[in-house]
Amino acid sequence: MKLKYDNYIFDLYGTLIDIHTDESSPKFWKKITEFYSCYGADYTPEQLQQTYFDLVRQQEHELAYKLAISFPEIELERVFAKLLLKAPSHHETYSSVYQMNEEELVHSQWVQDLSNMFRILSRDRLKVYPGVIDTLKIIQKEGGRIFLLSNAQGLFTRPELEITGLAGYFDDIYISSENQMKKPQPQFMKKLLDEQQITASSSVMIGNDFQSDIGIAAACKVDSIFLNTDGLSQLEMRARLSRVTDDYYKGYKPEIVMSGDIREILDICTDN
């Protein structure tokens, strides 16, 4: 087998990992409220949920303005820290966490523990799609380099890469929260290409989202493969693709794997 590309850039969620999370459940926010209460911060579940989303929006707006980009990605570590410090009221506690300032909290074990709990409570499905491991092994065996380019929070994603056994398959990992921007911001992929000293023509992007995955590939002139893991109809796929390509990238056409089965990318990426 001779691979057509030297470099394989994968999306993660919906491409390699099948995941479902729900951060809207009242039960979820009740549990997170109880966690904050252990460290002296008093919220109702409704207050905590609203404050969380308000802080996320505010920090995204500030980061977008600061970097002059359209698709910012914040680190939730700072949101979690601010939630502890800016609670409507506090009660006395002997926990040393209560004495930390924002910067100390951002880099603390406490924020790691909170993020693990936050993710575990909101997540009800986490599994690798069929054929993923075998496909990555074949690419490696044939000399291809494998990279991750994911819109995600490093706090959540790095443990999930380890849990699913995927961490060791990547030559390098690029997570949006660790780079202050997310797909389809072109600079995100360009950073990967530049740091790895690889060319657009020798690379292919594989993902399940037209706007973020196919959009960033088109912007960077990288070939791409769309995995239809959501079971979209051909009509819906055409509509979503046209929203990405018609205005800026006319004529750009990704390969489509209608079944969503990642194993089919090997046929596309092999020189016959």
GROMACS .gro file of C-alpha atoms in nm:
model
  272
    1MET     CA    1   0.000   0.000   0.000
    2LYS     CA    2   0.133   0.344  -0.094
    3LEU     CA    3  -0.023   0.640   0.083
    4LYS     CA    4  -0.119   0.946  -0.121
    5TYR     CA    5  -0.048   1.188   0.165
    6ASP     CA    6   0.235   1.215   0.415
    7ASN     CA    7   0.032   1.388   0.687
    8TYR     CA    8  -0.313   1.303   0.827
    9ILE     CA    9  -0.483   1.574   1.032
   10PHE     CA   10  -0.782   1.444   1.227
   11ASP     CA   11  -1.068   1.608   1.408
   12LEU     CA   12  -1.155   1.423   1.731
   13TYR     CA   13  -1.516   1.432   1.848
   14GLY     CA   14  -1.758   1.293   1.591
   15THR     CA   15  -1.462   1.169   1.385
   16LEU     CA   16  -1.253   0.939   1.604
   17ILE     CA   17  -1.457   0.949   1.926
   18ASP     CA   18  -1.833   0.908   1.960
   19ILE     CA   19  -1.933   1.131   2.252
   20HIS     CA   20  -2.244   1.287   2.398
   21THR     CA   21  -2.254   1.548   2.673
   22ASP     CA   22  -2.536   1.750   2.827
   23GLU     CA   23  -2.453   2.065   3.022
   24SER     CA   24  -2.814   2.182   3.044
   25SER     CA   25  -2.954   1.934   3.295
   26PRO     CA   26  -3.073   2.082   3.630
   27LYS     CA   27  -2.939   1.771   3.803
   28PHE     CA   28  -2.594   1.838   3.655
   29TRP     CA   29  -2.585   2.196   3.780
   30LYS     CA   30  -2.709   2.092   4.124
   31LYS     CA   31  -2.408   1.860   4.159
   32ILE     CA   32  -2.163   2.128   4.041
   33THR     CA   33  -2.321   2.375   4.285
   34GLU     CA   34  -2.263   2.126   4.567
   35PHE     CA   35  -1.898   2.096   4.464
   36TYR     CA   36  -1.848   2.473   4.481
   37SER     CA   37  -2.021   2.481   4.818
   38CYS     CA   38  -1.748   2.253   4.955
   39TYR     CA   39  -1.505   2.540   4.895
   40GLY     CA   40  -1.712   2.822   5.042
   41ALA     CA   41  -1.894   2.946   4.730
   42ASP     CA   42  -2.271   2.975   4.764
   43TYR     CA   43  -2.486   2.959   4.450
   44THR     CA   44  -2.823   2.825   4.353
   45PRO     CA   45  -2.794   2.587   4.056
   46GLU     CA   46  -2.966   2.846   3.837
   47GLN     CA   47  -2.724   3.120   3.944
   48LEU     CA   48  -2.421   2.903   3.880
   49GLN     CA   49  -2.540   2.795   3.535
   50GLN     CA   50  -2.619   3.152   3.429
   51THR     CA   51  -2.294   3.292   3.566
   52TYR     CA   52  -2.095   3.016   3.394
   53PHE     CA   53  -2.242   3.091   3.051
   54ASP     CA   54  -2.213   3.468   3.106
   55LEU     CA   55  -1.843   3.435   3.189
   56VAL     CA   56  -1.781   3.212   2.887
   57ARG     CA   57  -1.947   3.462   2.652
   58GLN     CA   58  -1.765   3.757   2.808
   59GLN     CA   59  -1.423   3.595   2.785
   60GLU     CA   60  -1.483   3.478   2.427
   61HIS     CA   61  -1.578   3.833   2.327
   62GLU     CA   62  -1.269   3.978   2.496
   63LEU     CA   63  -1.036   3.721   2.339
   64ALA     CA   64  -1.183   3.772   1.991
   65TYR     CA   65  -1.127   4.147   2.024
   66LYS     CA   66  -0.775   4.108   2.164
   67LEU     CA   67  -0.658   3.870   1.890
   68ALA     CA   68  -0.875   4.018   1.612
   69ILE     CA   69  -1.012   3.676   1.520
   70SER     CA   70  -1.360   3.541   1.452
   71PHE     CA   71  -1.331   3.205   1.625
   72PRO     CA   72  -1.171   3.241   1.970
   73GLU     CA   73  -1.138   2.957   2.219
   74ILE     CA   74  -1.095   3.034   2.587
   75GLU     CA   75  -0.956   2.811   2.859
   76LEU     CA   76  -1.226   2.706   3.104
   77GLU     CA   77  -0.973   2.696   3.387
   78ARG     CA   78  -1.016   3.071   3.431
   79VAL     CA   79  -1.395   3.049   3.419
   80PHE     CA   80  -1.393   2.783   3.691
   81ALA     CA   81  -1.162   2.998   3.905
   82LYS     CA   82  -1.373   3.311   3.863
   83LEU     CA   83  -1.686   3.118   3.959
   84LEU     CA   84  -1.530   3.033   4.294
   85LEU     CA   85  -1.411   3.387   4.363
   86LYS     CA   86  -1.719   3.574   4.236
   87ALA     CA   87  -1.995   3.375   4.406
   88PRO     CA   88  -2.291   3.586   4.526
   89SER     CA   89  -2.193   3.493   4.881
   90HIS     CA   90  -1.934   3.284   5.063
   91HIS     CA   91  -1.933   3.088   5.385
   92GLU     CA   92  -1.635   3.016   5.605
   93THR     CA   93  -1.430   2.712   5.517
   94TYR     CA   94  -1.096   2.574   5.627
   95SER     CA   95  -1.007   2.459   5.276
   96SER     CA   96  -0.677   2.603   5.151
   97VAL     CA   97  -0.841   2.642   4.809
   98TYR     CA   98  -1.051   2.926   4.950
   99GLN     CA   99  -0.732   3.125   5.015
  100MET     CA  100  -0.600   3.100   4.656
  101ASN     CA  101  -0.608   3.388   4.411
  102GLU     CA  102  -0.726   3.352   4.052
  103GLU     CA  103  -0.386   3.266   3.903
  104GLU     CA  104  -0.318   3.004   4.169
  105LEU     CA  105  -0.659   2.847   4.110
  106VAL     CA  106  -0.610   2.836   3.732
  107HIS     CA  107  -0.298   2.621   3.776
  108SER     CA  108  -0.418   2.417   4.074
  109GLN     CA  109  -0.507   2.053   4.125
  110TRP     CA  110  -0.847   2.184   4.237
  111VAL     CA  111  -0.932   2.305   3.887
  112GLN     CA  112  -0.820   1.970   3.744
  113ASP     CA  113  -1.044   1.784   3.988
  114LEU     CA  114  -1.338   2.014   3.914
  115SER     CA  115  -1.295   1.973   3.539
  116ASN     CA  116  -1.289   1.594   3.570
  117MET     CA  117  -1.608   1.602   3.775
  118PHE     CA  118  -1.770   1.854   3.538
  119ARG     CA  119  -1.699   1.632   3.239
  120ILE     CA  120  -1.790   1.301   3.401
  121LEU     CA  121  -2.126   1.434   3.521
  122SER     CA  122  -2.214   1.588   3.183
  123ARG     CA  123  -2.093   1.296   2.970
  124ASP     CA  124  -2.312   0.992   2.902
  125ARG     CA  125  -2.124   0.841   2.607
  126LEU     CA  126  -1.756   0.808   2.524
  127LYS     CA  127  -1.627   0.545   2.284
  128VAL     CA  128  -1.398   0.511   1.986
  129TYR     CA  129  -1.574   0.457   1.654
  130PRO     CA  130  -1.530   0.114   1.493
  131GLY     CA  131  -1.221   0.087   1.276
  132VAL     CA  132  -1.042   0.391   1.418
  133ILE     CA  133  -0.755   0.211   1.590
  134ASP     CA  134  -0.693  -0.018   1.293
  135THR     CA  135  -0.696   0.276   1.052
  136LEU     CA  136  -0.448   0.476   1.259
  137LYS     CA  137  -0.221   0.173   1.289
  138ILE     CA  138  -0.220   0.124   0.911
  139ILE     CA  139  -0.136   0.490   0.849
  140GLN     CA  140   0.150   0.466   1.097
  141LYS     CA  141   0.276   0.140   0.950
  142GLU     CA  142   0.284   0.293   0.602
  143GLY     CA  143   0.485   0.591   0.723
  144GLY     CA  144   0.212   0.852   0.753
  145ARG     CA  145   0.228   1.113   1.026
  146ILE     CA  146  -0.086   1.166   1.233
  147PHE     CA  147  -0.194   1.492   1.395
  148LEU     CA  148  -0.494   1.600   1.599
  149LEU     CA  149  -0.660   1.937   1.534
  150SER     CA  150  -0.952   1.957   1.772
  151ASN     CA  151  -1.202   2.217   1.887
  152ALA     CA  152  -1.198   2.122   2.252
  153GLN     CA  153  -1.092   2.202   2.606
  154GLY     CA  154  -0.758   2.051   2.698
  155LEU     CA  155  -0.886   1.996   3.053
  156PHE     CA  156  -1.144   1.752   2.916
  157THR     CA  157  -0.978   1.618   2.604
  158ARG     CA  158  -0.636   1.506   2.726
  159PRO     CA  159  -0.788   1.268   2.986
  160GLU     CA  160  -1.036   1.141   2.725
  161LEU     CA  161  -0.755   1.069   2.480
  162GLU     CA  162  -0.591   0.859   2.750
  163ILE     CA  163  -0.915   0.686   2.854
  164THR     CA  164  -0.989   0.584   2.495
  165GLY     CA  165  -0.632   0.474   2.423
  166LEU     CA  166  -0.586   0.724   2.139
  167ALA     CA  167  -0.319   0.950   2.290
  168GLY     CA  168  -0.023   0.748   2.167
  169TYR     CA  169  -0.122   0.748   1.799
  170PHE     CA  170  -0.057   1.117   1.735
  171ASP     CA  171   0.273   1.272   1.631
  172ASP     CA  172   0.143   1.593   1.787
  173ILE     CA  173  -0.180   1.727   1.933
  174TYR     CA  174  -0.334   2.071   1.874
  175ILE     CA  175  -0.630   2.157   2.098
  176SER     CA  176  -0.815   2.484   2.045
  177SER     CA  177  -0.826   2.596   2.410
  178GLU     CA  178  -0.447   2.567   2.428
  179ASN     CA  179  -0.409   2.786   2.118
  180GLN     CA  180  -0.673   3.054   2.188
  181MET     CA  181  -0.854   2.985   1.860
  182LYS     CA  182  -1.064   2.714   1.701
  183LYS     CA  183  -1.152   2.581   1.358
  184PRO     CA  184  -1.230   2.725   1.106
  185GLN     CA  185  -0.987   3.004   1.206
  186PRO     CA  186  -0.719   2.953   0.937
  187GLN     CA  187  -0.432   3.046   1.171
  188PHE     CA  188  -0.506   2.737   1.381
  189MET     CA  189  -0.423   2.494   1.100
  190LYS     CA  190  -0.144   2.718   0.969
  191LYS     CA  191   0.022   2.694   1.310
  192LEU     CA  192   0.021   2.315   1.282
  193LEU     CA  193   0.160   2.324   0.928
  194ASP     CA  194   0.431   2.574   1.019
  195GLU     CA  195   0.541   2.411   1.344
  196GLN     CA  196   0.553   2.066   1.189
  197GLN     CA  197   0.723   2.201   0.875
  198ILE     CA  198   0.476   2.027   0.646
  199THR     CA  199   0.310   2.146   0.327
  200ALA     CA  200  -0.058   2.181   0.251
  201SER     CA  201  -0.021   1.964  -0.059
  202SER     CA  202   0.122   1.672   0.140
  203SER     CA  203  -0.158   1.681   0.398
  204VAL     CA  204  -0.524   1.587   0.432
  205MET     CA  205  -0.783   1.692   0.691
  206ILE     CA  206  -1.038   1.434   0.808
  207GLY     CA  207  -1.345   1.547   1.002
  208ASN     CA  208  -1.722   1.537   1.040
  209ASP     CA  209  -1.809   1.908   1.036
  210PHE     CA  210  -1.837   2.112   0.719
  211GLN     CA  211  -1.786   2.453   0.875
  212SER     CA  212  -1.496   2.378   1.107
  213ASP     CA  213  -1.313   2.085   0.944
  214ILE     CA  214  -1.381   2.136   0.574
  215GLY     CA  215  -1.385   2.514   0.613
  216ILE     CA  216  -1.038   2.534   0.766
  217ALA     CA  217  -0.898   2.288   0.513
  218ALA     CA  218  -1.038   2.494   0.225
  219ALA     CA  219  -0.896   2.814   0.373
  220CYS     CA  220  -0.550   2.656   0.398
  221LYS     CA  221  -0.568   2.479   0.059
  222VAL     CA  222  -0.548   2.138   0.223
  223ASP     CA  223  -0.739   1.841   0.078
  224SER     CA  224  -1.011   1.706   0.305
  225ILE     CA  225  -1.236   1.409   0.370
  226PHE     CA  226  -1.580   1.448   0.527
  227LEU     CA  227  -1.699   1.158   0.743
  228ASN     CA  228  -2.078   1.151   0.759
  229THR     CA  229  -2.097   1.013   1.113
  230ASP     CA  230  -2.418   1.209   1.181
  231GLY     CA  231  -2.605   1.035   0.898
  232LEU     CA  232  -2.685   1.350   0.700
  233SER     CA  233  -2.880   1.320   0.377
  234GLN     CA  234  -2.708   1.410   0.049
  235LEU     CA  235  -2.933   1.716   0.025
  236GLU     CA  236  -2.832   1.837   0.370
  237MET     CA  237  -2.464   1.774   0.299
  238ARG     CA  238  -2.481   1.976  -0.023
  239ALA     CA  239  -2.650   2.263   0.159
  240ARG     CA  240  -2.390   2.268   0.438
  241LEU     CA  241  -2.101   2.241   0.197
  242SER     CA  242  -2.235   2.526  -0.017
  243ARG     CA  243  -2.248   2.751   0.290
  244VAL     CA  244  -1.876   2.689   0.336
  245THR     CA  245  -1.750   2.697  -0.022
  246ASP     CA  246  -1.977   2.919  -0.232
  247ASP     CA  247  -1.867   3.258  -0.102
  248TYR     CA  248  -1.493   3.210  -0.054
  249TYR     CA  249  -1.373   2.872  -0.179
  250LYS     CA  250  -1.566   2.810  -0.500
  251GLY     CA  251  -1.466   2.486  -0.664
  252TYR     CA  252  -1.325   2.330  -0.346
  253LYS     CA  253  -1.460   1.976  -0.307
  254PRO     CA  254  -1.387   1.743  -0.019
  255GLU     CA  255  -1.407   1.369  -0.056
  256ILE     CA  256  -1.722   1.233   0.111
  257VAL     CA  257  -1.750   0.911   0.310
  258MET     CA  258  -2.128   0.874   0.310
  259SER     CA  259  -2.129   0.580   0.551
  260GLY     CA  260  -1.915   0.765   0.806
  261ASP     CA  261  -1.690   0.459   0.832
  262ILE     CA  262  -1.335   0.580   0.884
  263ARG     CA  263  -1.191   0.267   0.725
  264GLU     CA  264  -1.302   0.398   0.385
  265ILE     CA  265  -1.049   0.682   0.399
  266LEU     CA  266  -0.776   0.427   0.323
  267ASP     CA  267  -0.921   0.372  -0.024
  268ILE     CA  268  -0.927   0.748  -0.082
  269CYS     CA  269  -0.575   0.799   0.052
  270THR     CA  270  -0.408   0.516  -0.136
  271ASP     CA  271  -0.238   0.549  -0.473
  272ASN     CA  272  -0.357   0.264  -0.691
   0.00000   0.00000   0.00000
